[in-house]
Amino acid sequence: MADSESKVSNFIRNIIDADLAAGRFASVRTRFPPEPNGYLHFGHAKSICLNFGLAQDYGGACNLRFDDTNPEKEEQEYVDAIIDAVHWLGWAWGENQYFASDYFQKMFEFAEKLIEAGLAYVDSQSAEAMRATRGTLTEAGKNSPFRDRPPAENLDLFRRMKAGEFPDGAHVLRAKIDMGSGNINLRDPAIYRIRHAEHHNTGNTWCIYPMYAYAHPIEDALENITHSLCTLEFADQRPLYDWLLTKLAELGCVNTPLPQQTEFARLNLTYVVLSKRKLIQLVDEKHVDGWDDPRLPTLIGARRRGFTPEGFRRFAEMIGVAKSDAWIDMSVLEGCMRDHLNETAPRRIAVLDPVKLVIDNYPAGQEEECLAPNHPQKPDWGKRPIPFSRELWIEREDFVETPPKGYFRLFPGNKVRLRYGFVIECTGCDKDADGNIVAVHCNYFADSKSGTSGADSYKVKGNIHWVSARHAYTAEVRLYDRLFAVEAPGMGGRDLLDDLNPNSKIVITAQLEPALQDASAEARFQFERHGYFVADRVDSRPGAPVFNRTVTLKDSWTKEK
Ligand code: ATP
Ligand code: MG
């Protein structure tokens, strides 16, 4: 437990510490239980880091369990994608990978035991009748006319349900608890339904499927989970969770100590939506380019965007877990990515909005190398040569004819340093017939090269980056920004789609330093003065990488607010 003590404590750690101190459990076992009906999103990352992180810190284990009890929406494609995403986040689970559907036979046998013990019955009311007799928050429910069916009759009907004798909806199996309970979840909840549907794992073996509220506690108990962590909306289900497991333990179906459910606040993040339903809408209606669109808050989207697993883990650690809902600002997540990328991404030069700079007094055929550090704070990462020649690409915004106050970059008569290169003095510009600037002119000072003894005698305020035109790698670069333009998309009665940020993806042709042509897919860089970029893992080809902007160097959103 030494490791866990170095972490910031939280109410879940306190519970675990107390349980271990009281000897309730010998070791900690958690689980991450996704339903394979979609791609994982940033909210899942919180749950993953929490469950796997606690298991790691306490020297326990965390299971990856696919909660695949609903045959209609689940697919192998999602199972594979979930495995990839959890691995990508850096977690491993060895042999501890399970499917809820592997327990269907046990769940069925346990249901038979509940029936025999008079704790479950087959209800043959219509769905409407069941809804009508359920009661309300202030009013008790009414007993079903089938509630007192004798166990033998229930058992026979339940087995015939399994055998496929009845159509969907003809009967359900309900736990027999208390129609007068103040907690609606305890008013004889349905635990099995008939569904003639093929399941991705069990095929057509079953035509009855357990309800989530029945299946989940059994899954936890069969896997000897100690702490079953879920989001707050399941708090009302906890009494049912405990009732079922207590009864099943008394019937000898499951082992003690029983798992204990603890709820925590789900992640709510500004400027995105974290609901599968809304994500599906964005993908299906083609507002984004598929599930791995770098703007989507899916983990495969984040990976393409250049977000890092370490950044997510840092984020999870930073936001912690709490017992009440709160919103986390997107800038917190972006800040975690920036911090990690700042430490790990080599620096490179890119001109995103290029205009030519001609050094008129530099000989046309000549070229030489300048040296640029790979990381300003890490001299051990060394320097790389970048070619210099008479014609360079510079940023269009680094030249103006008439400078506003405080502008220190290029304008006629002004001197600036070409970063890692020479000091130049601007002499003017060329324009086309429409008055657009097509080239900027300057002269250089041959004794001013960075790193040489003469360099220090030049004092200039401006320092601009550049790429040799003859050597540049011309590449597609996607400038991604936040998908939504407002903090809470689709809230307050607005249409989600009206809140989309029209500038969330801008594709440009940029001029990059030649070394970037060799970048392998997923290599991450800081493009100096611009931000962090990644070679796209889908569209890059060897020798022809395409770059995605992960995040800008500074947070422009918080400032604008
Ligand atoms: P959604 O609400 O987006 O449809 P879900 O809860 O239905 O997601 P599951 O596959 O059931 O998705 O979730 C797997 C686990 O991830 C559950 O334990 C769930 O509580 C947790 N989880 C889902 N969304 C969040 C979130 N926003 N913050 C923290 N945990 C989450
Ligand atoms: Mg769910």
Coordinates of C-alpha atoms and ligand atoms in Angstrom, one line a residue:
M1 CA 0.0 0.0 0.0
A2 CA 3.0 2.3 0.1
D3 CA 2.2 3.4 -3.5
S4 CA -1.4 4.3 -2.7
E5 CA -0.3 6.6 0.0
S6 CA 1.7 8.8 -2.4
K7 CA -1.5 9.5 -4.3
V8 CA -4.0 12.2 -3.5
S9 CA -6.7 10.6 -1.4
N10 CA -10.4 10.6 -2.3
F11 CA -13.5 9.1 -0.8
I12 CA -13.1 5.9 -2.8
R13 CA -9.6 5.4 -1.5
N14 CA -10.9 6.0 2.0
I15 CA -13.5 3.3 1.6
I16 CA -10.9 0.9 0.3
D17 CA -8.5 1.7 3.1
A18 CA -11.2 1.1 5.6
D19 CA -12.3 -2.2 4.0
L20 CA -8.7 -3.4 4.0
A21 CA -8.1 -2.3 7.5
A22 CA -11.3 -4.1 8.7
G23 CA -10.2 -7.2 6.8
R24 CA -13.3 -7.2 4.6
F25 CA -11.3 -8.1 1.5
A26 CA -7.9 -9.6 1.2
S27 CA -7.1 -7.6 -2.0
V28 CA -8.7 -5.1 -4.3
R29 CA -10.4 -6.2 -7.5
T30 CA -12.2 -3.7 -9.7
R31 CA -13.6 -3.8 -13.2
F32 CA -14.2 -1.6 -16.2
P33 CA -17.5 -2.8 -17.7
P34 CA -18.2 -1.2 -21.1
E35 CA -21.2 -2.2 -23.1
P36 CA -19.8 -3.0 -26.6
N37 CA -22.3 -0.7 -28.4
G38 CA -20.1 2.2 -29.4
Y39 CA -16.6 3.6 -29.2
L40 CA -15.1 4.7 -25.9
H41 CA -15.2 8.4 -25.1
F42 CA -13.3 10.8 -22.7
G43 CA -15.8 9.9 -20.0
H44 CA -14.8 6.3 -20.2
A45 CA -11.2 7.3 -19.9
K46 CA -12.0 8.7 -16.4
S47 CA -13.6 5.4 -15.4
I48 CA -10.8 3.3 -16.9
C49 CA -8.1 5.3 -15.2
L50 CA -10.0 5.1 -11.9
N51 CA -10.6 1.4 -12.0
F52 CA -7.2 0.3 -13.4
G53 CA -5.4 2.9 -11.4
L54 CA -6.9 1.8 -8.0
A55 CA -6.1 -1.9 -8.8
Q56 CA -2.5 -0.9 -9.7
D57 CA -2.0 1.3 -6.6
Y58 CA -3.4 -1.3 -4.2
G59 CA -1.6 -4.3 -5.9
G60 CA -4.9 -5.8 -6.9
A61 CA -6.4 -6.5 -10.3
C62 CA -8.9 -4.9 -12.7
N63 CA -11.0 -6.9 -15.1
L64 CA -12.0 -5.7 -18.5
R65 CA -15.6 -7.0 -18.8
F66 CA -17.8 -6.5 -21.8
D67 CA -21.3 -6.0 -20.5
D68 CA -23.0 -7.5 -23.5
T69 CA -26.4 -8.4 -22.2
N70 CA -28.3 -6.6 -24.9
P71 CA -28.2 -8.6 -28.1
E72 CA -29.5 -5.9 -30.4
K73 CA -26.9 -3.2 -30.2
E74 CA -23.6 -5.0 -29.6
E75 CA -21.0 -5.8 -32.1
Q76 CA -17.5 -7.4 -32.4
E77 CA -16.2 -4.2 -34.1
Y78 CA -16.8 -2.3 -30.8
V79 CA -15.3 -5.1 -28.7
D80 CA -12.0 -4.8 -30.7
A81 CA -12.0 -1.0 -30.6
I82 CA -12.5 -1.0 -26.8
I83 CA -9.6 -3.4 -26.3
D84 CA -7.4 -1.2 -28.5
A85 CA -8.4 1.9 -26.7
V86 CA -7.8 0.6 -23.2
H87 CA -4.4 -0.8 -24.3
W88 CA -3.6 2.5 -25.9
L89 CA -4.3 4.3 -22.5
G90 CA -1.6 2.1 -21.2
W91 CA -3.5 -0.5 -19.1
A92 CA -3.1 -4.3 -19.2
W93 CA -5.4 -6.9 -17.8
G94 CA -3.7 -10.2 -18.7
E95 CA -6.1 -13.0 -18.5
N96 CA -8.8 -10.9 -16.8
Q97 CA -11.0 -10.3 -19.8
Y98 CA -14.6 -11.4 -19.5
F99 CA -18.0 -11.2 -21.3
A100 CA -21.2 -11.0 -19.4
S101 CA -22.7 -13.3 -22.0
D102 CA -20.3 -16.0 -20.7
Y103 CA -22.4 -16.1 -17.6
F104 CA -25.8 -16.5 -19.3
Q105 CA -26.2 -20.1 -18.2
K106 CA -25.3 -19.3 -14.6
M107 CA -27.6 -16.3 -14.6
F108 CA -30.4 -18.5 -15.8
E109 CA -29.7 -21.1 -13.1
F110 CA -29.6 -18.4 -10.4
A111 CA -33.0 -17.2 -11.7
E112 CA -34.4 -20.7 -11.3
K113 CA -33.1 -20.7 -7.7
L114 CA -34.8 -17.4 -7.0
I115 CA -38.1 -18.7 -8.4
E116 CA -37.8 -21.9 -6.3
A117 CA -37.3 -19.8 -3.2
G118 CA -40.4 -17.7 -4.0
L119 CA -38.2 -14.6 -4.8
A120 CA -39.1 -14.3 -8.5
Y121 CA -42.2 -14.8 -10.6
V122 CA -43.3 -14.8 -14.2
D123 CA -45.5 -11.9 -15.0
S124 CA -47.8 -12.1 -18.0
Q125 CA -49.2 -8.6 -17.9
S126 CA -48.7 -6.4 -20.9
A127 CA -46.0 -3.8 -20.8
E128 CA -48.6 -1.1 -20.5
A129 CA -50.3 -2.8 -17.5
M130 CA -46.9 -3.2 -15.8
R131 CA -46.1 0.5 -16.3
A132 CA -49.6 1.5 -15.1
T133 CA -49.2 -0.5 -11.8
R134 CA -45.7 0.6 -11.1
G135 CA -46.8 3.6 -9.1
T136 CA -45.1 6.9 -8.9
L137 CA -42.5 8.6 -6.7
T138 CA -45.3 9.5 -4.2
E139 CA -47.7 6.5 -4.8
A140 CA -47.1 2.8 -4.1
G141 CA -47.4 0.3 -7.0
K142 CA -50.0 -2.4 -7.2
N143 CA -49.3 -6.1 -7.1
S144 CA -49.6 -8.0 -10.4
P145 CA -52.4 -10.5 -10.6
F146 CA -49.7 -13.0 -11.4
R147 CA -47.6 -12.2 -8.4
D148 CA -48.7 -15.2 -6.4
R149 CA -48.2 -17.9 -9.0
P150 CA -46.8 -20.9 -7.3
P151 CA -43.0 -21.6 -7.8
A152 CA -43.6 -24.7 -9.8
E153 CA -45.8 -22.8 -12.3
N154 CA -43.2 -20.0 -12.5
L155 CA -40.4 -22.5 -13.1
D156 CA -42.3 -24.2 -15.9
L157 CA -43.2 -20.9 -17.6
F158 CA -39.6 -19.6 -17.2
R159 CA -38.2 -22.7 -18.8
R160 CA -40.7 -22.5 -21.6
M161 CA -39.7 -18.9 -22.1
K162 CA -36.1 -20.1 -22.5
A163 CA -37.2 -22.9 -24.9
G164 CA -38.6 -20.3 -27.2
E165 CA -42.3 -21.1 -26.8
F166 CA -43.4 -17.4 -26.5
P167 CA -43.1 -14.3 -28.6
D168 CA -41.2 -11.2 -27.4
G169 CA -43.1 -9.4 -24.6
A170 CA -45.4 -12.3 -23.7
H171 CA -43.9 -12.7 -20.2
V172 CA -41.1 -11.3 -18.1
L173 CA -39.5 -12.7 -15.0
R174 CA -39.7 -10.2 -12.1
A175 CA -37.9 -10.2 -8.7
K176 CA -40.5 -10.4 -6.0
I177 CA -39.5 -7.7 -3.6
D178 CA -42.0 -5.0 -2.6
M179 CA -44.5 -3.1 -4.8
G180 CA -44.9 -0.6 -2.0
S181 CA -41.2 0.3 -1.7
G182 CA -40.2 4.0 -1.7
N183 CA -37.5 3.0 -4.2
I184 CA -39.1 2.3 -7.6
N185 CA -36.2 0.0 -8.5
L186 CA -37.4 -2.4 -5.7
R187 CA -41.0 -2.6 -7.0
D188 CA -40.6 -6.1 -8.5
P189 CA -38.1 -5.1 -11.2
A190 CA -38.0 -7.2 -14.4
I191 CA -34.9 -9.4 -14.4
Y192 CA -35.4 -11.4 -17.6
R193 CA -37.2 -10.6 -20.9
I194 CA -37.9 -12.5 -24.1
R195 CA -35.9 -11.3 -27.0
H196 CA -35.7 -13.4 -30.2
A197 CA -32.5 -11.8 -31.4
E198 CA -29.1 -13.0 -32.4
H199 CA -26.3 -12.2 -30.0
H200 CA -22.8 -11.3 -31.2
N201 CA -21.3 -13.9 -28.8
T202 CA -23.9 -16.5 -28.1
G203 CA -25.6 -16.5 -31.5
N204 CA -29.1 -18.0 -31.2
T205 CA -28.5 -20.0 -28.1
W206 CA -30.7 -17.7 -26.0
C207 CA -34.0 -16.0 -26.6
I208 CA -34.3 -14.7 -23.1
Y209 CA -31.9 -12.1 -21.9
P210 CA -31.1 -10.8 -18.4
M211 CA -31.8 -7.2 -17.6
Y212 CA -28.8 -5.0 -16.7
A213 CA -29.9 -4.5 -13.1
Y214 CA -29.9 -8.3 -12.6
A215 CA -26.9 -9.2 -14.7
H216 CA -24.4 -6.6 -13.4
P217 CA -24.3 -7.6 -9.7
I218 CA -24.0 -11.2 -10.7
E219 CA -21.1 -10.4 -13.1
D220 CA -19.4 -8.6 -10.3
A221 CA -19.9 -11.4 -7.8
L222 CA -18.8 -14.2 -10.1
E223 CA -15.6 -12.3 -10.8
N224 CA -15.0 -11.6 -7.1
I225 CA -15.0 -7.9 -7.6
T226 CA -14.5 -6.1 -4.3
H227 CA -15.3 -2.5 -5.3
S228 CA -17.9 -2.0 -8.1
L229 CA -17.5 1.6 -9.1
C230 CA -20.2 3.3 -11.2
T231 CA -21.6 6.7 -12.0
L232 CA -24.1 8.5 -9.8
E233 CA -27.2 7.6 -11.8
F234 CA -26.9 4.1 -10.5
A235 CA -27.2 5.1 -6.8
D236 CA -30.9 4.2 -6.8
Q237 CA -30.1 0.8 -8.1
R238 CA -27.8 0.0 -5.2
P239 CA -30.5 -1.4 -2.9
L240 CA -31.5 -3.8 -5.7
Y241 CA -27.8 -4.7 -6.3
D242 CA -27.5 -5.5 -2.6
W243 CA -30.9 -7.3 -2.3
L244 CA -30.0 -9.6 -5.3
L245 CA -26.6 -10.5 -4.1
T246 CA -27.7 -11.1 -0.5
K247 CA -30.4 -13.5 -1.7
L248 CA -28.1 -15.2 -4.1
A249 CA -25.5 -15.6 -1.4
E250 CA -28.1 -17.1 0.9
L251 CA -29.1 -19.5 -1.9
G252 CA -25.4 -20.6 -2.2
C253 CA -25.1 -19.1 -5.8
V254 CA -22.4 -16.6 -5.1
N255 CA -19.5 -16.3 -2.8
T256 CA -19.0 -13.8 0.0
P257 CA -17.6 -11.2 0.7
L258 CA -20.1 -9.6 -1.7
P259 CA -18.9 -6.8 -4.0
Q260 CA -19.8 -3.3 -2.9
Q261 CA -21.2 -0.7 -5.3
T262 CA -19.9 2.8 -4.9
E263 CA -21.0 5.7 -7.1
F264 CA -18.9 8.6 -8.3
A265 CA -19.6 11.7 -10.5
R266 CA -19.4 11.1 -14.2
L267 CA -17.1 13.3 -16.3
N268 CA -18.9 16.3 -17.8
L269 CA -16.6 18.2 -20.1
T270 CA -17.3 21.6 -21.7
Y271 CA -17.3 22.1 -25.5
V272 CA -18.1 18.4 -26.3
V273 CA -20.9 15.9 -25.8
L274 CA -20.2 12.6 -24.0
S275 CA -23.3 10.7 -24.8
K276 CA -23.2 7.8 -27.2
R277 CA -26.5 8.8 -28.6
K278 CA -25.3 12.3 -29.6
L279 CA -22.0 11.0 -30.8
I280 CA -23.8 8.5 -33.1
Q281 CA -25.9 11.4 -34.5
L282 CA -22.7 13.4 -35.3
V283 CA -21.2 10.4 -37.1
D284 CA -24.3 9.2 -38.9
E285 CA -25.3 12.6 -40.1
K286 CA -21.7 13.2 -41.2
H287 CA -21.0 16.3 -39.2
V288 CA -17.6 14.7 -38.6
D289 CA -15.5 12.3 -40.6
G290 CA -16.3 9.0 -38.8
W291 CA -15.7 7.7 -35.2
D292 CA -12.0 8.5 -35.4
D293 CA -12.5 12.1 -36.4
P294 CA -9.8 14.0 -34.5
R295 CA -12.5 16.5 -33.3
L296 CA -14.7 13.9 -31.6
P297 CA -14.2 13.1 -27.9
T298 CA -13.7 9.5 -28.7
L299 CA -10.5 7.8 -27.6
I300 CA -9.7 6.8 -31.2
G301 CA -10.4 10.4 -32.3
A302 CA -8.1 11.7 -29.6
R303 CA -5.4 9.3 -30.7
R304 CA -5.6 10.7 -34.3
R305 CA -5.7 14.2 -32.9
G306 CA -2.3 13.5 -31.2
F307 CA -3.6 13.5 -27.6
T308 CA -1.4 11.2 -25.5
P309 CA -2.3 8.4 -23.0
E310 CA -0.1 10.0 -20.4
G311 CA -2.1 13.3 -20.9
F312 CA -5.3 11.4 -20.2
R313 CA -3.8 9.7 -17.1
R314 CA -2.6 13.0 -15.8
F315 CA -6.0 14.5 -16.4
A316 CA -7.8 11.7 -14.5
E317 CA -5.4 12.2 -11.6
M318 CA -5.9 15.9 -11.6
I319 CA -9.7 15.9 -11.7
G320 CA -10.0 13.1 -9.1
V321 CA -13.3 11.6 -8.2
A322 CA -16.1 13.3 -6.3
K323 CA -19.6 12.4 -5.1
S324 CA -21.4 15.3 -6.8
D325 CA -21.6 16.3 -10.5
A326 CA -19.4 19.1 -11.7
W327 CA -18.2 20.4 -15.1
I328 CA -14.6 20.3 -16.1
D329 CA -13.4 22.8 -18.6
M330 CA -11.9 21.5 -21.8
S331 CA -8.9 23.7 -21.2
V332 CA -8.0 21.4 -18.3
L333 CA -7.7 18.4 -20.6
E334 CA -5.9 20.4 -23.2
G335 CA -3.5 21.7 -20.6
C336 CA -2.7 18.2 -19.6
M337 CA -1.9 17.3 -23.2
R338 CA 0.1 20.5 -23.7
D339 CA 2.2 19.8 -20.5
H340 CA 3.0 16.3 -21.6
L341 CA 3.7 17.2 -25.2
N342 CA 5.9 20.1 -24.1
E343 CA 8.1 17.6 -22.3
T344 CA 8.1 15.0 -25.0
A345 CA 7.7 16.5 -28.5
P346 CA 10.7 17.5 -30.5
R347 CA 10.6 21.0 -32.0
R348 CA 10.3 21.5 -35.7
I349 CA 9.7 24.5 -38.0
A350 CA 6.6 24.9 -40.1
V351 CA 5.3 27.8 -42.1
L352 CA 1.5 27.5 -42.2
D353 CA 0.6 30.6 -44.2
P354 CA 3.6 31.0 -46.5
V355 CA 4.8 34.0 -48.3
K356 CA 8.2 34.2 -50.1
L357 CA 11.1 36.1 -48.5
V358 CA 13.9 36.9 -51.0
I359 CA 17.4 37.7 -49.6
D360 CA 18.6 39.8 -52.4
N361 CA 22.3 40.0 -51.3
Y362 CA 22.5 36.2 -50.8
P363 CA 24.1 34.4 -53.8
A364 CA 21.5 32.5 -55.8
G365 CA 23.2 29.1 -56.0
Q366 CA 24.5 29.1 -52.5
E367 CA 23.1 27.2 -49.5
E368 CA 24.3 26.4 -46.0
E369 CA 23.1 24.8 -42.8
C370 CA 21.8 26.4 -39.6
L371 CA 21.5 24.5 -36.4
A372 CA 18.2 24.3 -34.5
P373 CA 17.8 22.7 -31.0
N374 CA 15.4 19.8 -30.8
H375 CA 14.2 20.9 -27.4
P376 CA 15.0 24.2 -25.8
Q377 CA 15.1 22.8 -22.3
K378 CA 16.8 19.5 -23.2
P379 CA 20.3 20.2 -24.6
D380 CA 21.0 16.4 -24.6
W381 CA 18.4 16.0 -27.4
G382 CA 20.9 17.8 -29.6
K383 CA 20.6 20.1 -32.6
R384 CA 19.6 19.4 -36.2
P385 CA 20.8 21.1 -39.4
I386 CA 18.2 23.0 -41.3
P387 CA 19.1 24.3 -44.8
F388 CA 19.3 28.0 -45.6
S389 CA 19.2 29.5 -49.0
R390 CA 18.3 32.7 -50.9
E391 CA 14.6 32.2 -50.9
L392 CA 12.7 31.3 -47.8
W393 CA 9.1 30.8 -46.8
I394 CA 7.9 33.0 -43.9
E395 CA 4.5 33.5 -42.3
R396 CA 2.4 36.0 -44.1
E397 CA 1.6 37.7 -40.8
D398 CA 5.3 38.3 -40.1
F399 CA 5.4 41.1 -42.7
V400 CA 3.4 44.3 -42.9
E401 CA 4.0 47.4 -45.0
T402 CA 2.9 49.8 -42.2
P403 CA 3.5 48.4 -38.7
P404 CA 0.9 48.9 -36.0
K405 CA 2.3 50.0 -32.6
G406 CA 4.4 47.4 -31.0
Y407 CA 5.0 45.3 -34.1
F408 CA 8.6 44.1 -34.1
R409 CA 8.6 41.8 -37.1
L410 CA 9.2 42.6 -40.8
F411 CA 8.4 46.0 -42.3
P412 CA 10.5 48.1 -44.6
G413 CA 13.6 49.4 -42.8
N414 CA 13.3 47.0 -39.8
K415 CA 15.7 44.4 -38.8
V416 CA 14.7 40.9 -37.4
R417 CA 16.5 37.7 -36.7
L418 CA 15.7 34.7 -38.8
R419 CA 15.5 32.2 -36.0
Y420 CA 18.7 30.0 -35.8
G421 CA 20.0 32.0 -38.8
F422 CA 20.9 35.5 -39.8
V423 CA 19.8 39.0 -39.0
I424 CA 18.1 40.6 -42.1
E425 CA 16.8 44.1 -42.9
C426 CA 13.6 44.4 -44.8
T427 CA 13.7 46.4 -48.0
G428 CA 10.1 46.1 -49.3
C429 CA 7.8 43.8 -51.1
D430 CA 6.4 42.8 -54.5
K431 CA 2.6 42.8 -55.2
D432 CA 0.5 41.4 -57.9
A433 CA -2.0 43.3 -60.0
D434 CA -4.6 43.0 -57.2
G435 CA -2.3 44.4 -54.6
N436 CA -1.6 41.1 -52.9
I437 CA 1.9 40.7 -51.5
V438 CA 3.7 38.0 -53.4
A439 CA 7.2 38.3 -52.0
V440 CA 9.1 40.2 -49.3
H441 CA 12.6 41.5 -49.9
C442 CA 15.5 41.9 -47.6
N443 CA 19.3 41.9 -47.2
Y444 CA 21.1 39.8 -44.7
F445 CA 24.2 40.4 -42.6
A446 CA 26.7 37.7 -43.3
D447 CA 28.4 38.1 -39.9
S448 CA 25.2 37.7 -37.9
K449 CA 24.6 34.0 -38.0
S450 CA 23.3 32.5 -34.8
G451 CA 26.0 30.6 -32.9
T452 CA 28.9 32.5 -34.4
S453 CA 30.9 35.1 -32.6
G454 CA 29.4 38.0 -34.6
A455 CA 25.8 37.2 -33.7
D456 CA 25.7 38.9 -30.4
S457 CA 26.5 42.4 -31.8
Y458 CA 23.1 42.5 -33.4
K459 CA 20.3 43.6 -31.1
V460 CA 16.9 43.1 -32.7
K461 CA 13.5 42.7 -31.2
G462 CA 11.8 40.5 -33.8
N463 CA 12.6 36.8 -34.3
I464 CA 10.7 34.9 -37.0
H465 CA 10.8 31.4 -38.3
W466 CA 11.4 30.3 -41.8
V467 CA 11.9 27.3 -44.1
S468 CA 14.1 27.2 -47.2
A469 CA 11.8 27.3 -50.2
R470 CA 14.0 25.0 -52.3
H471 CA 14.2 22.4 -49.5
A472 CA 10.7 22.6 -48.0
Y473 CA 8.4 19.7 -47.6
T474 CA 5.0 20.9 -48.9
A475 CA 2.3 19.1 -46.9
E476 CA -1.3 19.0 -46.0
V477 CA -1.9 20.2 -42.5
R478 CA -5.3 20.1 -40.7
L479 CA -5.8 22.8 -38.2
Y480 CA -8.3 21.2 -35.8
D481 CA -10.1 23.2 -33.1
R482 CA -12.9 22.5 -30.7
L483 CA -15.9 20.8 -32.3
F484 CA -18.4 23.0 -30.6
A485 CA -18.2 26.8 -30.2
V486 CA -20.1 26.9 -26.9
E487 CA -19.4 25.5 -23.4
A488 CA -22.6 23.4 -23.1
P489 CA -23.6 22.3 -26.7
G490 CA -27.3 21.6 -27.2
M491 CA -28.3 22.8 -23.7
G492 CA -30.9 25.4 -22.9
G493 CA -33.2 24.2 -25.6
R494 CA -30.7 24.8 -28.4
D495 CA -30.2 22.4 -31.3
L496 CA -26.9 20.7 -30.8
L497 CA -26.0 21.2 -34.5
D498 CA -26.4 25.0 -34.2
D499 CA -23.6 24.9 -31.7
L500 CA -21.0 23.3 -34.0
N501 CA -17.9 25.4 -34.5
P502 CA -17.7 26.1 -38.2
N503 CA -14.0 26.5 -38.0
S504 CA -13.3 23.2 -36.2
K505 CA -11.3 21.9 -39.2
I506 CA -9.3 24.0 -41.6
V507 CA -7.2 22.2 -44.2
I508 CA -4.1 24.1 -45.4
T509 CA -1.0 23.5 -47.5
A510 CA 2.0 24.3 -45.4
Q511 CA 5.7 24.5 -45.9
L512 CA 7.6 22.4 -43.5
E513 CA 11.3 21.9 -42.7
P514 CA 12.6 19.0 -44.8
A515 CA 13.2 16.6 -41.8
L516 CA 9.4 16.4 -41.3
Q517 CA 9.0 14.5 -44.5
D518 CA 10.5 11.4 -42.7
A519 CA 8.1 11.6 -39.8
S520 CA 6.4 8.3 -39.1
A521 CA 2.7 8.0 -38.5
E522 CA 1.8 9.2 -34.9
A523 CA 5.1 11.0 -34.4
R524 CA 4.4 14.2 -32.4
F525 CA 6.1 17.5 -32.7
Q526 CA 5.9 21.1 -31.6
F527 CA 5.8 23.3 -34.6
E528 CA 7.5 26.4 -33.1
R529 CA 5.2 29.3 -32.4
H530 CA 2.2 27.3 -33.6
G531 CA 1.4 24.4 -31.4
Y532 CA 1.6 20.6 -31.2
F533 CA 1.1 18.5 -34.3
V534 CA 1.0 14.8 -35.0
A535 CA 1.6 12.8 -38.2
D536 CA -1.9 11.4 -39.0
R537 CA -2.0 7.7 -38.4
V538 CA -4.6 7.1 -41.1
D539 CA -3.7 9.3 -44.1
S540 CA 0.1 9.5 -43.8
R541 CA 2.2 7.5 -46.3
P542 CA 5.9 6.7 -45.9
G543 CA 7.7 9.9 -47.1
A544 CA 4.4 11.8 -47.3
P545 CA 3.1 12.4 -43.8
V546 CA 0.0 14.6 -43.3
F547 CA -0.2 16.6 -40.0
N548 CA -3.0 17.2 -37.6
R549 CA -2.9 20.1 -35.1
T550 CA -3.4 18.6 -31.6
V551 CA -3.6 21.8 -29.7
T552 CA -2.2 25.3 -30.0
L553 CA 0.6 26.5 -27.8
K554 CA -1.6 28.7 -25.7
D555 CA -5.2 28.5 -24.7
S556 CA -7.1 31.1 -26.9
W557 CA -10.6 30.0 -25.7
T558 CA -10.3 31.0 -22.0
K559 CA -9.0 34.4 -23.0
E560 CA -11.8 35.1 -25.4
K561 CA -14.5 34.3 -22.8
Ligands
ATP1 P1 -23.1 6.8 -22.4 O1 -23.7 7.4 -21.3 O2 -22.1 7.7 -23.2 O3 -24.0 6.1 -23.3 P2 -22.5 4.4 -21.0 O4 -22.5 4.7 -19.6 O5 -23.8 3.8 -21.5 O6 -22.1 5.7 -21.8 P3 -21.0 2.1 -20.8 O7 -20.3 1.3 -21.9 O8 -22.1 1.4 -20.1 O9 -21.4 3.4 -21.5 O10 -19.9 2.6 -19.8 C1 -18.9 1.8 -19.2 C2 -18.4 2.4 -18.0 O11 -18.0 3.8 -18.2 C3 -19.5 2.5 -16.9 O12 -19.0 2.0 -15.7 C4 -19.9 3.9 -16.9 O13 -20.4 4.3 -15.6 C5 -18.6 4.6 -17.2 N1 -18.8 5.9 -17.8 C6 -19.6 6.2 -18.9 N2 -19.6 7.5 -19.1 C7 -18.9 8.1 -18.2 C8 -18.5 9.5 -17.9 N3 -19.0 10.5 -18.6 N4 -17.7 9.7 -16.8 C9 -17.2 8.6 -16.1 N5 -17.5 7.3 -16.3 C10 -18.3 7.1 -17.3
MG2 MG -24.2 2.3 -19.7

